[in-house]
Amino acid sequence: MTDDFPNDADGDALRRFVDHGSDLTKPMFIDFQVAVPDEAAGRGLADAAAKLGYRVSIYPSEKCSLPWTCECSTRMLATYDGIIAIQRELAGLAAAFRGYPDGWGSFGNKPSGRPI
């Protein structure tokens, strides 16, 4: 199954989920980070993403390329195409707020419930 993913950062992350015990045939929460230039942009993006069903939070992220992050989370099957589709959707939303997708992650769904 892990050979089915492209050799890029997203494929590598999905391989790590499998290697650490997650079952990609079952949903998990995935958190998509979107970098934004300020708190107001983060709040605007959060409002727009919430209307699409994402759970959202914003927080300062001084160590990132832009000083604020809007995290957009959703429960989904962790498929390569699904990850790419959500990143594209969030990129479209973020452009209006001078932001861009800046990574994603998850604690997975491995049976022990321990983070990956």
Short mmCIF file of C-alpha atoms in Angstrom, two decimals:
data_model
loop_
_atom_site.label_atom_id
_atom_site.label_comp_id
_atom_site.label_asym_id
_atom_site.label_seq_id
_atom_site.Cartn_x
_atom_site.Cartn_y
_atom_site.Cartn_z
CA MET A 1 0.00 0.00 0.00
CA THR A 2 2.77 2.49 0.82
CA ASP A 3 4.21 2.06 -2.69
CA ASP A 4 1.02 3.59 -4.12
CA PHE A 5 1.95 7.14 -3.07
CA PRO A 6 4.01 9.55 -5.15
CA ASN A 7 7.54 10.31 -4.01
CA ASP A 8 6.87 13.75 -2.58
CA ALA A 9 6.32 15.28 0.87
CA ASP A 10 2.64 14.32 0.97
CA GLY A 11 3.30 10.74 -0.12
CA ASP A 12 6.13 10.48 2.40
CA ALA A 13 3.83 11.66 5.20
CA LEU A 14 1.17 9.11 4.27
CA ARG A 15 3.79 6.35 4.24
CA ARG A 16 4.81 7.39 7.77
CA PHE A 17 1.19 7.06 8.94
CA VAL A 18 1.07 3.49 7.65
CA ASP A 19 4.53 2.69 9.03
CA HIS A 20 3.44 3.93 12.48
CA GLY A 21 0.26 1.86 12.59
CA SER A 22 -2.52 4.05 11.19
CA ASP A 23 -5.22 2.44 9.06
CA LEU A 24 -5.79 4.60 5.98
CA THR A 25 -9.11 2.87 5.31
CA LYS A 26 -10.51 4.54 8.45
CA PRO A 27 -11.02 8.28 8.93
CA MET A 28 -8.79 10.45 11.08
CA PHE A 29 -8.58 14.14 11.94
CA ILE A 30 -6.10 15.97 9.75
CA ASP A 31 -4.93 19.49 10.57
CA PHE A 32 -4.01 21.75 7.66
CA GLN A 33 -1.91 24.80 8.55
CA VAL A 34 -2.36 27.95 6.49
CA ALA A 35 0.14 30.78 6.93
CA VAL A 36 -1.36 34.28 7.06
CA PRO A 37 0.24 37.71 7.52
CA ASP A 38 -1.73 38.92 10.55
CA GLU A 39 -4.45 38.08 13.04
CA ALA A 40 -7.17 39.83 11.02
CA ALA A 41 -6.35 37.72 7.96
CA GLY A 42 -6.38 34.62 10.16
CA ARG A 43 -9.83 35.49 11.51
CA GLY A 44 -11.16 36.14 8.01
CA LEU A 45 -9.80 32.85 6.72
CA ALA A 46 -11.12 31.03 9.79
CA ASP A 47 -14.62 32.38 9.15
CA ALA A 48 -14.50 31.33 5.48
CA ALA A 49 -13.13 27.85 6.29
CA ALA A 50 -15.65 27.29 9.09
CA LYS A 51 -18.46 27.91 6.59
CA LEU A 52 -17.08 24.97 4.59
CA GLY A 53 -17.18 22.72 7.65
CA TYR A 54 -13.58 22.93 8.90
CA ARG A 55 -12.80 23.15 12.60
CA VAL A 56 -10.58 26.20 12.84
CA SER A 57 -8.16 27.88 15.20
CA ILE A 58 -5.72 30.73 14.74
CA TYR A 59 -2.50 31.33 16.59
CA PRO A 60 0.74 33.31 16.31
CA SER A 61 3.57 31.41 14.68
CA GLU A 62 6.64 33.60 14.81
CA LYS A 63 8.97 30.82 13.64
CA CYS A 64 7.03 30.29 10.39
CA SER A 65 7.30 32.17 7.11
CA LEU A 66 4.29 34.35 8.00
CA PRO A 67 3.58 35.38 11.61
CA TRP A 68 0.12 33.79 12.00
CA THR A 69 -1.39 30.39 11.30
CA CYS A 70 -4.99 29.44 10.67
CA GLU A 71 -5.35 25.72 11.31
CA CYS A 72 -8.20 24.08 9.41
CA SER A 73 -9.05 20.57 10.58
CA THR A 74 -11.32 17.94 9.13
CA ARG A 75 -12.12 14.29 9.69
CA MET A 76 -11.40 12.34 6.51
CA LEU A 77 -9.82 9.32 4.92
CA ALA A 78 -6.13 10.08 4.49
CA THR A 79 -5.83 9.61 0.74
CA TYR A 80 -3.24 11.30 -1.41
CA ASP A 81 -5.87 12.79 -3.71
CA GLY A 82 -7.94 13.97 -0.74
CA ILE A 83 -4.95 15.70 0.87
CA ILE A 84 -4.09 17.44 -2.41
CA ALA A 85 -7.71 18.49 -2.97
CA ILE A 86 -7.99 20.08 0.47
CA GLN A 87 -4.67 21.89 0.08
CA ARG A 88 -5.94 23.32 -3.24
CA GLU A 89 -9.24 24.34 -1.67
CA LEU A 90 -7.46 26.06 1.21
CA ALA A 91 -5.01 27.75 -1.18
CA GLY A 92 -7.97 29.23 -3.02
CA LEU A 93 -9.50 30.52 0.21
CA ALA A 94 -6.19 31.75 1.59
CA ALA A 95 -5.31 33.85 -1.46
CA ALA A 96 -7.98 36.40 -0.52
CA PHE A 97 -6.24 36.81 2.85
CA ARG A 98 -2.66 36.93 1.48
CA GLY A 99 -1.96 33.48 2.86
CA TYR A 100 -1.02 30.02 1.63
CA PRO A 101 -1.04 26.39 2.82
CA ASP A 102 1.99 25.69 4.98
CA GLY A 103 1.77 21.99 5.83
CA TRP A 104 -0.49 19.44 7.43
CA GLY A 105 -0.35 16.75 10.04
CA SER A 106 -2.33 14.34 12.15
CA PHE A 107 -2.03 12.13 15.19
CA GLY A 108 -3.34 9.38 12.91
CA ASN A 109 -5.69 6.66 14.06
CA LYS A 110 -3.40 3.91 15.23
CA PRO A 111 -5.14 1.57 17.67
CA SER A 112 -3.13 2.60 20.74
CA GLY A 113 -4.38 6.17 20.38
CA ARG A 114 -0.85 7.44 20.90
CA PRO A 115 0.44 10.23 18.65
CA ILE A 116 2.52 9.37 15.63
#
